[in-house]
Structure formats: structure tokens, C-alpha cells
CSV table of C-alpha atoms and ligand atoms in Angstrom, one decimal:
chain,number,residue,atom,x,y,z
A,6,UNK,CA,-11.4,67.3,-21.1
A,7,UNK,CA,-10.6,66.9,-24.8
A,8,UNK,CA,-6.9,66.4,-25.4
A,9,UNK,CA,-5.0,66.9,-28.6
A,10,UNK,CA,-6.3,64.8,-31.5
A,11,UNK,CA,-4.2,61.7,-32.1
A,12,UNK,CA,-3.9,59.3,-35.0
A,13,UNK,CA,-1.8,56.2,-35.6
A,14,UNK,CA,0.4,56.0,-38.7
A,15,UNK,CA,2.1,52.9,-40.2
A,16,UNK,CA,5.8,53.4,-40.3
A,17,UNK,CA,6.2,51.2,-43.4
A,18,UNK,CA,3.5,52.5,-45.7
A,19,UNK,CA,2.0,55.6,-44.2
A,20,UNK,CA,-1.5,54.2,-43.8
A,21,UNK,CA,-3.5,55.9,-41.0
A,22,UNK,CA,-5.9,54.7,-38.4
A,23,UNK,CA,-7.9,56.4,-35.6
A,24,UNK,CA,-6.9,53.6,-33.2
A,25,UNK,CA,-3.7,51.5,-32.7
A,26,UNK,CA,-3.5,48.3,-34.7
A,27,UNK,CA,-1.1,45.4,-34.3
A,28,UNK,CA,-1.0,44.6,-38.0
A,29,UNK,CA,-1.3,47.1,-40.8
A,30,UNK,CA,-4.3,46.3,-43.0
A,31,UNK,CA,-2.6,47.8,-46.1
A,32,UNK,CA,1.0,46.5,-46.1
A,33,UNK,CA,0.5,43.7,-43.6
A,34,UNK,CA,3.5,44.9,-41.4
A,35,UNK,CA,3.3,43.9,-37.7
A,36,UNK,CA,3.7,46.4,-34.9
A,37,UNK,CA,4.3,49.3,-37.3
A,38,UNK,CA,1.8,51.9,-36.0
A,39,UNK,CA,3.2,55.0,-34.2
A,40,UNK,CA,1.1,57.6,-32.4
A,41,UNK,CA,1.0,61.1,-33.9
A,42,UNK,CA,-0.5,64.3,-32.6
A,43,UNK,CA,-2.6,66.1,-35.2
A,44,UNK,CA,-2.4,69.9,-35.1
A,45,UNK,CA,-5.8,71.3,-35.6
A,46,UNK,CA,-5.8,74.6,-37.6
A,47,UNK,CA,-8.3,77.2,-37.4
A,48,UNK,CA,-9.5,77.3,-41.0
A,49,UNK,CA,-10.8,80.8,-41.1
A,50,UNK,CA,-7.5,82.0,-39.7
A,51,UNK,CA,-5.6,80.1,-42.3
A,52,UNK,CA,-7.5,81.8,-45.1
A,53,UNK,CA,-6.9,85.2,-43.6
A,54,UNK,CA,-3.2,84.6,-43.2
A,55,UNK,CA,-2.8,83.3,-46.8
A,56,UNK,CA,-4.3,86.6,-48.1
A,57,UNK,CA,-1.7,88.7,-46.5
A,58,UNK,CA,1.4,86.6,-47.1
A,59,UNK,CA,3.3,87.0,-50.4
A,60,UNK,CA,2.6,84.3,-53.0
A,61,UNK,CA,4.2,83.2,-56.2
A,62,UNK,CA,2.8,85.0,-59.2
A,63,UNK,CA,2.2,83.2,-62.5
A,64,UNK,CA,4.6,84.0,-65.2
A,65,UNK,CA,4.8,83.2,-68.9
A,66,UNK,CA,7.0,80.2,-69.6
A,67,UNK,CA,8.6,82.0,-72.6
A,68,UNK,CA,9.8,84.8,-70.3
A,69,UNK,CA,11.4,82.6,-67.7
A,70,UNK,CA,15.2,82.5,-67.6
A,71,UNK,CA,17.0,79.2,-67.9
A,72,UNK,CA,18.6,78.5,-64.4
A,73,UNK,CA,22.2,77.9,-64.2
A,74,UNK,CA,22.7,74.8,-62.0
A,75,UNK,CA,26.0,74.7,-60.2
A,76,UNK,CA,27.2,71.2,-60.4
A,77,UNK,CA,30.1,69.9,-58.3
A,78,UNK,CA,32.0,66.8,-59.3
A,79,UNK,CA,32.0,64.2,-56.6
A,80,UNK,CA,35.2,62.6,-57.8
A,81,UNK,CA,33.4,59.5,-58.8
A,82,UNK,CA,32.4,59.7,-62.5
A,83,UNK,CA,30.1,56.8,-62.1
A,84,UNK,CA,28.1,58.6,-59.4
A,85,UNK,CA,28.2,61.9,-61.3
A,86,UNK,CA,26.7,60.1,-64.3
A,87,UNK,CA,23.7,58.9,-62.2
A,88,UNK,CA,23.3,62.4,-60.7
A,89,UNK,CA,23.1,63.8,-64.2
A,90,UNK,CA,26.6,65.3,-64.4
A,91,UNK,CA,27.5,66.1,-60.8
A,92,UNK,CA,26.0,67.1,-57.5
A,93,UNK,CA,23.7,70.1,-57.9
A,94,UNK,CA,23.8,72.9,-55.3
A,95,UNK,CA,20.5,73.3,-53.3
A,96,UNK,CA,19.5,69.8,-54.2
A,97,UNK,CA,18.5,66.9,-51.9
A,98,UNK,CA,19.5,63.4,-52.8
A,99,UNK,CA,18.2,60.3,-51.0
A,100,UNK,CA,20.6,57.3,-51.2
A,101,UNK,CA,19.0,54.0,-50.2
A,102,UNK,CA,20.1,50.4,-50.1
A,103,UNK,CA,20.4,47.2,-48.1
A,104,UNK,CA,22.5,47.3,-44.9
A,105,UNK,CA,26.2,46.7,-45.6
A,106,UNK,CA,25.9,47.4,-49.3
A,107,UNK,CA,28.3,50.4,-49.0
A,108,UNK,CA,26.3,53.6,-48.6
A,109,UNK,CA,28.4,55.0,-45.8
A,110,UNK,CA,31.6,53.9,-47.6
A,111,UNK,CA,30.6,55.7,-50.8
A,112,UNK,CA,29.5,58.9,-49.0
A,113,UNK,CA,32.7,59.0,-47.0
A,114,UNK,CA,34.8,58.5,-50.2
A,115,UNK,CA,33.0,61.3,-52.1
A,116,UNK,CA,33.1,63.5,-49.0
A,117,UNK,CA,36.9,63.5,-49.0
A,118,UNK,CA,36.9,64.4,-52.7
A,119,UNK,CA,34.3,67.1,-52.3
A,120,UNK,CA,36.1,68.5,-49.3
A,121,UNK,CA,39.0,69.5,-51.5
A,122,UNK,CA,37.0,72.4,-52.9
A,123,UNK,CA,33.9,72.6,-50.6
A,124,UNK,CA,33.1,72.4,-46.9
A,125,UNK,CA,31.5,69.1,-46.1
A,126,UNK,CA,29.7,68.0,-42.9
A,127,UNK,CA,29.3,64.3,-42.6
A,128,UNK,CA,26.8,63.4,-39.8
A,129,UNK,CA,26.6,59.8,-38.7
A,130,UNK,CA,23.9,58.7,-36.3
A,131,UNK,CA,24.9,55.1,-36.6
A,132,UNK,CA,28.7,55.0,-36.0
A,133,UNK,CA,31.1,56.5,-33.5
A,134,UNK,CA,33.8,58.9,-34.4
A,135,UNK,CA,36.3,56.2,-33.7
A,136,UNK,CA,34.6,53.8,-36.2
A,137,UNK,CA,34.5,56.6,-38.8
A,138,UNK,CA,38.2,57.4,-38.3
A,139,UNK,CA,39.0,53.8,-38.7
A,140,UNK,CA,37.1,53.6,-41.9
A,141,UNK,CA,38.6,56.8,-43.2
A,142,UNK,CA,42.1,55.3,-42.5
A,143,UNK,CA,41.1,52.2,-44.4
A,144,UNK,CA,39.9,54.3,-47.3
A,145,UNK,CA,43.0,56.5,-47.1
A,146,UNK,CA,40.9,59.6,-46.7
A,147,UNK,CA,42.4,62.8,-45.3
A,148,UNK,CA,39.9,65.6,-46.1
A,149,UNK,CA,41.0,69.1,-45.2
A,150,UNK,CA,37.6,70.7,-44.7
A,151,UNK,CA,35.7,67.5,-43.9
A,152,UNK,CA,33.8,67.8,-40.6
A,153,UNK,CA,32.5,64.7,-38.9
A,154,UNK,CA,29.7,64.8,-36.3
A,155,UNK,CA,28.2,61.8,-34.6
A,156,UNK,CA,24.7,63.0,-33.6
A,157,UNK,CA,21.1,62.1,-33.9
A,158,UNK,CA,19.5,65.2,-32.5
A,159,UNK,CA,18.1,67.3,-35.4
A,160,UNK,CA,18.5,70.6,-33.6
A,161,UNK,CA,22.1,69.9,-32.6
A,162,UNK,CA,23.0,69.0,-36.2
A,163,UNK,CA,21.3,72.2,-37.4
A,164,UNK,CA,23.3,74.3,-34.9
A,165,UNK,CA,26.5,72.8,-36.3
A,166,UNK,CA,25.3,73.5,-39.8
A,167,UNK,CA,24.9,77.1,-38.9
A,168,UNK,CA,28.3,77.2,-37.3
A,169,UNK,CA,30.3,75.4,-40.0
A,170,UNK,CA,28.2,76.6,-43.0
A,171,UNK,CA,28.8,73.5,-45.1
A,172,UNK,CA,28.3,73.3,-48.8
A,173,UNK,CA,27.5,69.6,-48.6
A,174,UNK,CA,25.7,67.9,-45.8
A,175,UNK,CA,25.5,64.2,-45.4
A,176,UNK,CA,23.0,62.7,-43.1
A,177,UNK,CA,23.7,59.0,-42.4
A,178,UNK,CA,20.9,58.0,-41.9
A,179,UNK,CA,17.6,59.9,-41.9
A,180,UNK,CA,16.0,57.1,-39.8
A,181,UNK,CA,18.2,58.0,-36.9
A,182,UNK,CA,17.2,61.6,-36.8
A,183,UNK,CA,15.3,62.7,-33.7
A,184,UNK,CA,13.9,66.0,-32.5
A,185,UNK,CA,12.7,66.8,-29.0
A,186,UNK,CA,9.8,68.7,-30.5
A,187,UNK,CA,8.0,65.5,-31.3
A,188,UNK,CA,7.2,62.8,-28.8
A,189,UNK,CA,7.5,59.9,-31.3
A,190,UNK,CA,10.5,57.6,-31.4
A,191,UNK,CA,13.4,57.9,-34.0
A,192,UNK,CA,12.4,56.2,-37.2
A,193,UNK,CA,8.7,57.1,-36.8
A,194,UNK,CA,7.0,58.9,-39.6
A,195,UNK,CA,6.9,62.2,-37.8
A,196,UNK,CA,10.6,62.2,-36.9
A,197,UNK,CA,11.8,61.0,-40.3
A,198,UNK,CA,9.6,63.5,-42.2
A,199,UNK,CA,10.5,66.5,-40.0
A,200,UNK,CA,14.2,65.6,-39.9
A,201,UNK,CA,14.4,65.2,-43.6
A,202,UNK,CA,12.3,68.4,-44.1
A,203,UNK,CA,14.7,70.4,-41.8
A,204,UNK,CA,17.7,69.5,-43.9
A,205,UNK,CA,16.0,69.9,-47.2
A,206,UNK,CA,14.9,73.4,-46.2
A,207,UNK,CA,18.3,74.2,-44.9
A,208,UNK,CA,19.9,73.1,-48.2
A,209,UNK,CA,17.4,75.1,-50.3
A,210,UNK,CA,17.8,78.3,-48.3
A,211,UNK,CA,21.5,78.2,-47.8
A,212,UNK,CA,22.6,76.9,-51.2
A,213,UNK,CA,24.0,73.6,-49.8
A,214,UNK,CA,23.5,70.1,-51.2
A,215,UNK,CA,22.3,67.4,-48.9
A,216,UNK,CA,22.6,63.6,-49.1
A,217,UNK,CA,20.2,61.6,-47.0
A,218,UNK,CA,20.8,58.0,-46.4
A,219,UNK,CA,17.6,56.0,-46.2
A,220,UNK,CA,17.1,52.5,-44.9
A,221,UNK,CA,15.2,49.8,-46.9
A,222,UNK,CA,12.2,47.8,-45.6
A,223,UNK,CA,11.7,44.1,-45.6
A,224,UNK,CA,10.7,44.0,-49.3
A,225,UNK,CA,13.8,46.0,-50.3
A,226,UNK,CA,11.9,49.2,-51.0
A,227,UNK,CA,12.8,52.5,-49.4
A,228,UNK,CA,11.7,52.4,-45.8
A,229,UNK,CA,9.0,54.8,-44.7
A,230,UNK,CA,6.2,56.0,-46.9
A,231,UNK,CA,6.5,57.5,-50.3
A,232,UNK,CA,6.7,61.1,-49.1
A,233,UNK,CA,10.4,60.8,-48.5
A,234,UNK,CA,10.8,60.1,-52.2
A,235,UNK,CA,8.5,63.0,-53.1
A,236,UNK,CA,10.4,65.5,-50.9
A,237,UNK,CA,13.9,65.0,-52.5
A,238,UNK,CA,15.2,65.9,-55.9
A,239,UNK,CA,16.8,62.6,-56.6
A,240,UNK,CA,16.4,59.1,-55.3
A,241,UNK,CA,19.3,56.8,-55.8
A,242,UNK,CA,19.3,53.1,-55.1
A,243,UNK,CA,22.4,51.2,-54.3
A,244,UNK,CA,22.2,47.5,-55.1
A,245,UNK,CA,24.3,44.4,-55.4
A,246,UNK,CA,24.6,40.8,-54.3
A,247,UNK,CA,26.2,40.1,-51.0
A,248,UNK,CA,28.0,37.2,-52.7
A,249,UNK,CA,29.7,39.3,-55.4
A,250,UNK,CA,31.6,42.5,-55.1
A,251,UNK,CA,29.9,44.4,-57.9
A,252,UNK,CA,27.6,47.3,-56.8
A,253,UNK,CA,25.2,49.3,-59.0
A,254,UNK,CA,23.7,52.7,-58.4
A,255,UNK,CA,20.6,53.6,-60.3
A,256,UNK,CA,18.4,56.6,-60.1
A,257,UNK,CA,14.7,56.0,-59.5
A,258,UNK,CA,14.0,59.7,-59.7
A,259,UNK,CA,16.1,62.6,-60.8
A,260,UNK,CA,14.9,66.2,-61.3
A,261,UNK,CA,18.3,67.1,-62.7
A,262,UNK,CA,19.1,64.2,-65.0
A,263,UNK,CA,17.9,61.0,-66.6
A,264,UNK,CA,16.8,58.0,-64.6
A,265,UNK,CA,18.2,55.4,-67.0
A,266,UNK,CA,21.8,55.9,-66.1
A,267,UNK,CA,23.6,53.4,-63.9
A,268,UNK,CA,26.9,53.6,-62.1
A,269,UNK,CA,29.0,50.5,-61.6
A,270,UNK,CA,31.4,49.9,-58.7
A,271,UNK,CA,33.4,47.1,-57.2
A,272,UNK,CA,33.8,46.8,-53.4
A,273,UNK,CA,37.5,46.2,-52.7
A,274,UNK,CA,39.8,46.4,-49.7
A,275,UNK,CA,40.1,50.1,-49.9
A,276,UNK,CA,36.5,50.9,-50.6
A,277,UNK,CA,34.5,51.3,-53.8
A,278,UNK,CA,36.4,51.3,-57.1
A,279,UNK,CA,34.6,52.6,-60.2
A,280,UNK,CA,34.1,50.3,-63.2
A,281,UNK,CA,34.0,52.6,-66.2
A,282,UNK,CA,33.7,49.7,-68.7
A,283,UNK,CA,31.2,47.3,-67.2
A,284,UNK,CA,30.9,45.3,-70.4
A,285,UNK,CA,34.5,44.2,-70.3
A,286,UNK,CA,34.3,43.1,-66.6
A,287,UNK,CA,31.1,41.1,-67.2
A,288,UNK,CA,32.4,39.4,-70.4
A,289,UNK,CA,35.8,38.6,-68.9
A,290,UNK,CA,34.2,35.9,-66.8
A,291,UNK,CA,32.3,34.3,-69.6
A,292,UNK,CA,32.9,30.5,-69.8
A,293,UNK,CA,34.0,29.2,-73.2
A,294,UNK,CA,32.2,26.6,-75.3
A,295,UNK,CA,29.2,25.9,-73.1
A,296,UNK,CA,25.6,25.7,-74.3
A,297,UNK,CA,23.0,28.0,-72.9
A,298,UNK,CA,25.1,31.2,-73.0
A,299,UNK,CA,24.5,34.1,-75.3
A,300,UNK,CA,25.8,37.7,-75.3
A,301,UNK,CA,23.3,40.6,-75.4
A,302,UNK,CA,23.2,44.3,-75.0
A,303,UNK,CA,21.2,46.7,-72.9
A,304,UNK,CA,21.2,50.5,-73.1
A,305,UNK,CA,21.5,52.1,-69.7
A,306,UNK,CA,21.0,55.9,-70.2
A,307,UNK,CA,23.7,56.9,-72.7
A,308,UNK,CA,25.8,53.8,-72.2
A,309,UNK,CA,25.3,50.4,-73.9
A,310,UNK,CA,26.3,47.5,-71.7
A,311,UNK,CA,27.1,44.1,-73.0
A,312,UNK,CA,26.2,41.2,-70.8
A,313,UNK,CA,26.0,37.5,-70.9
A,314,UNK,CA,22.7,35.6,-70.5
A,315,UNK,CA,22.9,32.1,-69.2
A,316,UNK,CA,20.2,29.5,-69.2
A,317,UNK,CA,20.2,26.1,-67.7
A,318,UNK,CA,17.6,23.8,-69.1
A,319,UNK,CA,17.4,20.4,-67.3
A,320,UNK,CA,15.0,17.5,-67.4
A,321,UNK,CA,12.5,18.1,-64.6
A,322,UNK,CA,11.9,15.6,-61.8
A,323,UNK,CA,9.1,17.6,-60.3
A,324,UNK,CA,5.4,17.3,-61.2
A,325,UNK,CA,5.5,21.0,-62.3
A,326,UNK,CA,8.7,22.2,-63.9
A,327,UNK,CA,10.7,24.8,-62.0
A,328,UNK,CA,11.4,28.2,-63.6
A,329,UNK,CA,13.5,31.0,-62.2
A,330,UNK,CA,14.7,34.2,-63.7
A,331,UNK,CA,17.4,36.5,-62.3
A,332,UNK,CA,17.8,39.9,-64.0
A,333,UNK,CA,15.0,39.5,-66.5
A,334,UNK,CA,11.2,39.8,-66.0
A,335,UNK,CA,9.8,36.4,-65.1
A,336,UNK,CA,6.6,36.8,-67.1
A,337,UNK,CA,8.5,37.9,-70.2
A,338,UNK,CA,10.7,34.8,-69.9
A,339,UNK,CA,7.5,32.6,-69.7
A,340,UNK,CA,6.1,34.4,-72.8
A,341,UNK,CA,9.3,33.8,-74.7
A,342,UNK,CA,9.3,30.2,-73.7
A,343,UNK,CA,5.7,29.9,-75.0
A,344,UNK,CA,6.7,31.5,-78.3
A,345,UNK,CA,9.6,29.1,-78.7
A,346,UNK,CA,7.4,26.1,-77.9
A,347,UNK,CA,4.7,27.1,-80.3
A,348,UNK,CA,6.8,28.4,-83.2
A,349,UNK,CA,9.8,26.1,-83.0
A,350,UNK,CA,8.2,23.0,-81.4
A,351,UNK,CA,10.8,23.0,-78.6
A,352,UNK,CA,9.7,21.0,-75.5
A,353,UNK,CA,10.4,23.3,-72.7
A,354,UNK,CA,7.5,22.1,-70.6
A,355,UNK,CA,9.3,18.9,-69.6
A,356,UNK,CA,12.3,20.9,-68.3
A,357,UNK,CA,13.3,23.1,-65.4
A,358,UNK,CA,14.6,26.4,-66.6
A,359,UNK,CA,17.0,28.7,-64.8
A,360,UNK,CA,17.8,32.0,-66.4
A,361,UNK,CA,20.5,34.4,-65.2
A,362,UNK,CA,21.9,37.7,-66.4
A,363,UNK,CA,25.6,38.0,-65.5
A,364,UNK,CA,27.0,40.9,-63.5
A,365,UNK,CA,23.8,41.7,-61.5
A,366,UNK,CA,22.3,43.7,-64.4
A,367,UNK,CA,18.6,44.0,-65.1
A,368,UNK,CA,17.5,43.6,-68.7
A,369,UNK,CA,14.4,45.5,-68.8
A,370,UNK,CA,14.1,46.4,-72.5
A,371,UNK,CA,12.6,44.3,-75.2
A,372,UNK,CA,15.9,44.3,-77.2
A,373,UNK,CA,17.1,41.6,-74.8
A,374,UNK,CA,14.5,39.2,-76.1
A,375,UNK,CA,16.6,37.7,-78.9
A,376,UNK,CA,19.6,37.0,-76.7
A,377,UNK,CA,17.4,35.5,-74.0
A,378,UNK,CA,15.6,33.3,-76.6
A,379,UNK,CA,19.0,32.2,-78.1
A,380,UNK,CA,20.3,31.3,-74.7
A,381,UNK,CA,17.2,29.2,-74.1
A,382,UNK,CA,17.3,27.5,-77.5
A,383,UNK,CA,21.0,26.8,-77.0
A,384,UNK,CA,20.3,25.5,-73.5
A,385,UNK,CA,17.6,23.0,-74.6
A,386,UNK,CA,19.3,21.9,-77.9
A,387,UNK,CA,22.7,21.8,-76.3
A,388,UNK,CA,24.0,23.7,-79.3
A,389,UNK,CA,26.9,26.2,-78.7
A,390,UNK,CA,26.8,29.8,-79.6
A,391,UNK,CA,30.3,30.9,-80.4
A,392,UNK,CA,32.1,33.5,-78.2
A,393,UNK,CA,32.2,36.1,-81.1
A,394,UNK,CA,28.4,36.2,-81.6
A,395,UNK,CA,26.1,38.8,-80.0
A,396,UNK,CA,22.4,39.3,-80.6
A,397,UNK,CA,19.8,42.0,-80.0
A,398,UNK,CA,16.2,42.2,-81.1
A,399,UNK,CA,12.6,42.2,-79.8
A,400,UNK,CA,10.5,39.0,-80.3
A,401,UNK,CA,6.8,39.2,-81.2
A,402,UNK,CA,4.2,36.6,-80.5
A,403,UNK,CA,4.5,35.0,-83.9
A,404,UNK,CA,8.2,34.6,-83.4
A,405,UNK,CA,9.1,37.6,-85.6
A,406,UNK,CA,12.2,39.6,-84.7
A,407,UNK,CA,11.4,43.3,-84.5
A,408,UNK,CA,13.6,46.3,-84.9
A,409,UNK,CA,15.3,47.8,-81.8
A,410,UNK,CA,16.3,51.4,-80.9
A,411,UNK,CA,19.9,52.7,-80.7
A,412,UNK,CA,21.1,50.0,-83.0
A,413,UNK,CA,24.2,52.0,-83.9
A,414,UNK,CA,25.3,52.4,-80.2
A,415,UNK,CA,24.8,48.7,-79.7
A,416,UNK,CA,26.7,47.7,-82.8
A,417,UNK,CA,29.6,50.1,-81.9
A,418,UNK,CA,29.9,48.6,-78.4
A,419,UNK,CA,29.8,45.1,-79.7
A,420,UNK,CA,32.6,45.9,-82.2
A,421,UNK,CA,34.6,47.5,-79.5
A,422,UNK,CA,34.4,44.3,-77.4
A,423,UNK,CA,35.6,42.2,-80.4
A,424,UNK,CA,32.4,40.5,-81.5
A,425,UNK,CA,32.6,39.6,-85.2
A,426,UNK,CA,29.1,38.3,-85.8
A,427,UNK,CA,26.3,40.6,-84.8
A,428,UNK,CA,22.8,39.2,-85.1
A,429,UNK,CA,20.3,42.0,-85.5
A,430,UNK,CA,16.7,42.3,-86.7
A,431,UNK,CA,16.3,42.4,-90.5
A,432,UNK,CA,14.5,45.7,-90.3
A,433,UNK,CA,17.5,47.3,-88.6
A,434,UNK,CA,19.8,46.2,-91.5
A,435,UNK,CA,18.2,48.9,-93.6
A,436,UNK,CA,19.9,51.6,-91.4
A,437,UNK,CA,23.2,51.3,-93.3
A,438,UNK,CA,25.3,50.5,-90.3
A,439,UNK,CA,29.0,50.7,-90.9
A,440,UNK,CA,31.1,48.0,-89.4
A,441,UNK,CA,34.9,47.4,-89.7
A,442,UNK,CA,36.2,44.7,-92.0
A,443,UNK,CA,35.9,41.3,-90.5
A,444,UNK,CA,32.7,42.0,-88.7
A,445,UNK,CA,29.5,40.5,-90.1
A,446,UNK,CA,26.0,41.9,-89.6
A,447,UNK,CA,23.4,39.1,-89.9
A,448,UNK,CA,19.8,40.2,-90.2
A,449,UNK,CA,17.1,37.8,-88.9
A,450,UNK,CA,13.4,38.1,-89.5
A,451,UNK,CA,12.1,35.2,-87.4
A,452,UNK,CA,13.4,33.4,-84.4
A,453,UNK,CA,14.0,30.0,-86.1
A,454,UNK,CA,16.5,31.7,-88.4
A,455,UNK,CA,19.0,31.9,-85.5
A,456,UNK,CA,19.5,28.1,-85.5
A,457,UNK,CA,22.1,28.3,-88.3
A,458,UNK,CA,24.3,30.5,-86.0
A,459,UNK,CA,24.6,27.7,-83.4
A,460,UNK,CA,26.7,24.7,-83.8
A,461,UNK,CA,26.3,21.2,-82.4
A,462,UNK,CA,29.0,19.6,-80.3
A,463,UNK,CA,29.7,17.1,-83.1
A,464,UNK,CA,30.6,20.0,-85.4
A,465,UNK,CA,33.1,21.4,-83.0
B,522,TYD,P1,28.9,50.2,-45.2
B,522,TYD,O1,29.5,51.2,-46.1
B,522,TYD,O2,28.9,50.5,-43.8
B,522,TYD,O3,27.4,49.9,-45.7
B,522,TYD,P2,26.1,50.6,-45.4
B,522,TYD,O4,26.4,52.0,-44.9
B,522,TYD,O5,25.4,50.6,-46.7
B,522,TYD,O6,25.3,49.8,-44.4
B,522,TYD,O7,29.6,48.8,-45.3
B,522,TYD,C1,30.0,48.2,-46.5
B,522,TYD,C2,30.5,46.8,-46.3
B,522,TYD,O8,31.6,46.7,-47.1
B,522,TYD,C3,30.9,46.4,-44.9
B,522,TYD,O9,30.3,45.2,-44.6
B,522,TYD,C4,32.4,46.2,-45.0
B,522,TYD,C5,32.7,46.2,-46.5
B,522,TYD,N1,33.9,47.0,-46.8
B,522,TYD,C6,34.8,46.5,-47.7
B,522,TYD,O10,34.7,45.4,-48.2
B,522,TYD,N2,35.9,47.3,-48.0
B,522,TYD,C7,36.1,48.6,-47.5
B,522,TYD,O11,37.1,49.3,-47.8
B,522,TYD,C8,35.1,49.1,-46.6
B,522,TYD,C9,35.2,50.4,-46.0
B,522,TYD,C10,34.0,48.3,-46.3
B,523,MG,MG1,26.0,52.9,-43.0
């Protein structure tokens, strides 16, 4: 007798196969195939049904009304900024990050703040009530209308949602959800998809907002196939180094705001503390009078952040010189090194090069080129760039320094942090930037022009 049709789906990447495989041919993950039952639909019936059910009619864009999104402040401005100004009702947010980075801590902290005005249900499938209480004590959380449930069964959580009628639901984590309706194990594609779908639907129909915590896979991406990211309105990524206490939240997707914004936090004894002025924190630790260090600026959403770029250039003892880049694109670094070798005759090829952007920031815009190049030049020539100098500009293949966007924001932030010599592309000088007395704007047209702004140790 013919049984139900089965397929096997990779838990990591969603690739399907008619038979079980030990290793996924697409993402190379081992033992990642779960069995799924495929429901076969009678196609004719489907068409018949779709004729009778109501469907959405096309309307003129010009006649549509602007929706009024209700946003609730989470009590953490840094998180609100990433969400686009607060948590939107009827929205689903996926928060992902490495284990131990602070996802549960952050959500418990905002739960207590949200619970001051809204009903919040925090569901943990990973920790016991005792552990949660202990954490809440540590975070000094009271929370009048904050409900805690430790459950993994999707139906039981849904029943509690119907009883409590929360405005905000937090599911920590979506990988622990399990429903008796499906035979596959928790964490399998079916369970994650159906669990997430249940709460997203609940949020949309009941006007609640839902936070889903998602695990990350070996490579650091969001665990499970891409559909989880497509299903939700916003995907936030919580990142940071285990060795330092700074944490950054960035939006990878946001239907209600920009994806450029970042939120900066520090993990302390009593949970996460917001860092509203990240530039100051990053620059406070800057060493004085060392070569290889240059200040630069990166625009994250609406906020310019000043950071320090450090390079270490040391004679190589290896047959092929070593190069690493942390916080800046490796290939772009190699390109800049090639430009400096060719246009300035600097012999980087004999040296190991280590590049690092302080504070765990990622410099992913071309305006960082000039500060990176200056840090590299300073590193190889052992010339010092004074503490009060900052630089931004894009570098072209002939070594020319090209204009950058948002120059006025960058200059303003540099002035606020006390820089007195701001090196900018010559083209940007034409923009009539106003700077206070004592601050000098220096325009550069080509990379070799920056040498005059560095001093040798003898000149100290
Ligand atoms: P957690 O929030 O459980 O991370 P996740 O849910 O992302 O796995 O844990 C965060 C880590 O931070 C944990 O290892 C302990 C530490 N921590 C602090 O340093 N201070 C605190 O106040 C709390 C609650 C946790
Ligand atoms: Mg957790």
C-alpha cells in the first residue's frame, strides 16, 4: 500500500532530497536531514476552493490610506533605533546571535519596561522558572504585568496566549518549539516553520508584537533555512566578541525602518547598558603616540561613529607574508595595499600586515579607505599620526582621494569629539563646511599628500 509521500529536508539550508543523506550536498552539513511528510493536495479541488473564497482586490496606490503604525518604546533607545523608532504592533521580529551573547538578557530587560504599559508574555523553552527568576533578580526586574512561561509545546503556549491576551509575546527560542501535530523533532524545519508561523499569525490577527529568538549555525548565520527571515518583519542580529563586553545589534531586514542603524550596548553586572555615544567609548581607549593608528568615521544609519583603525606592519618571517583584517573587508584591504605599493612605492610585500577596527565595528563604506590607508602608511613608515587628526575619503585605483557622502555629519561628529585637523577629500572642500575656530579642514587630492600630516619619531 502506498503510504504518505515523504521527503528529507536539510535543517541547515533547506535543501530537499527524496532519500536520506548523511551529508548535505548543498551546505556540506553532516546528519542534517529530517524526514517530512508532504501533504498532497487535490489540484482541482484547490482551484474550486480559491474561486469561492474572498480574495484581495487590486486598488489604486494613490487611493490607499497611509497606515498609522503603533509603536511602543522598549525602554532601550538603542534597540528602538534599530527597530525604526520602537516596537510596531502586529510585527514579528527575529533576534539572532551566538549563544551567550545576551539575547535572553536583552529581551528580559525590555520585557520589564514594556510590561509597565503592556501585557507581556515571555516564553522560555531553554531555562527553568527558577533560572529566569534568578536572572530577573540580578537584572533588578519587577514587572507588574510580565508573565513567564517555561514551555516548548506550541499549542500550550497558544492556549496561554489566548488566556492572557498579551500585547507582546517573546519566544525564546523558536528552535525549541514543538507541536504534537508533526512527527519531526524540535529544531527540525517543519517544527520551526510551523511554530514560527503560529505566533506570527497570532500576532497579526490579535494586534500583538512577537519577538522570536533564533539560534545561529556553525558559520554564524541564522540557523534554519532562509524562510524564517522571509516570514518576519525584521531580522536583528546581536553580535560581539566574547572577549570584550561591547555588543552591537544590527538590522539585516526591517520592514518598518532602515537597516543601517546599529544599537550599541555593554554587558555589565546588571545586564546590558546602552551606549548612546559609541564614538567616545571607542576613542577613550586609544593609545597615544603610536604608529599605525588613525581615526576614521563610519555612518551607521543616521549616526556617524568615530573609530580607531590600527595596523601592525612587521617584517615577515614566512615565505608568504601574513595578512589579516578584522572589521574591514579583506579584499578591499589588499586592494588598498596594492595602491599604496604602486603609487607610493611602499614595500608592503615583505611584511605581515594585521589590520583591526576598534570597538568591534565593521567599516563597510568606502569613506573608510583614507583612514585605513593612513593607518597602513603610518604602520610601515613608523610615522605617527597625531591624536587630533581624523581622516575620511574614498581611494581610487590611481591613488586619488574621492569625495564622500554625509561630509557635514562626519565633520560635526569629529568636531564634537575634539579633533582639530580633519583631512577630507579636496572635492568635499567645495561644500563650504563651517567649522569652529581652531579646527582646520585639510583637503587632499591624492594619497601621497597625507604624508605631510604624519610626523617621524625624531620630530617628536
Ligand atoms: P544570555 O542572555 O543567556 O545569552 P543568550 O540568550 O544570547 O544565549 O547570557 C548572556 C551572558 O551574559 C551569560 O553568559 C552571562 C552574562 N551576563 C552578564 O555578564 N551580566 C548579566 O547581568 C547577565 C544577566 C548575564
Ligand atoms: Mg538565551
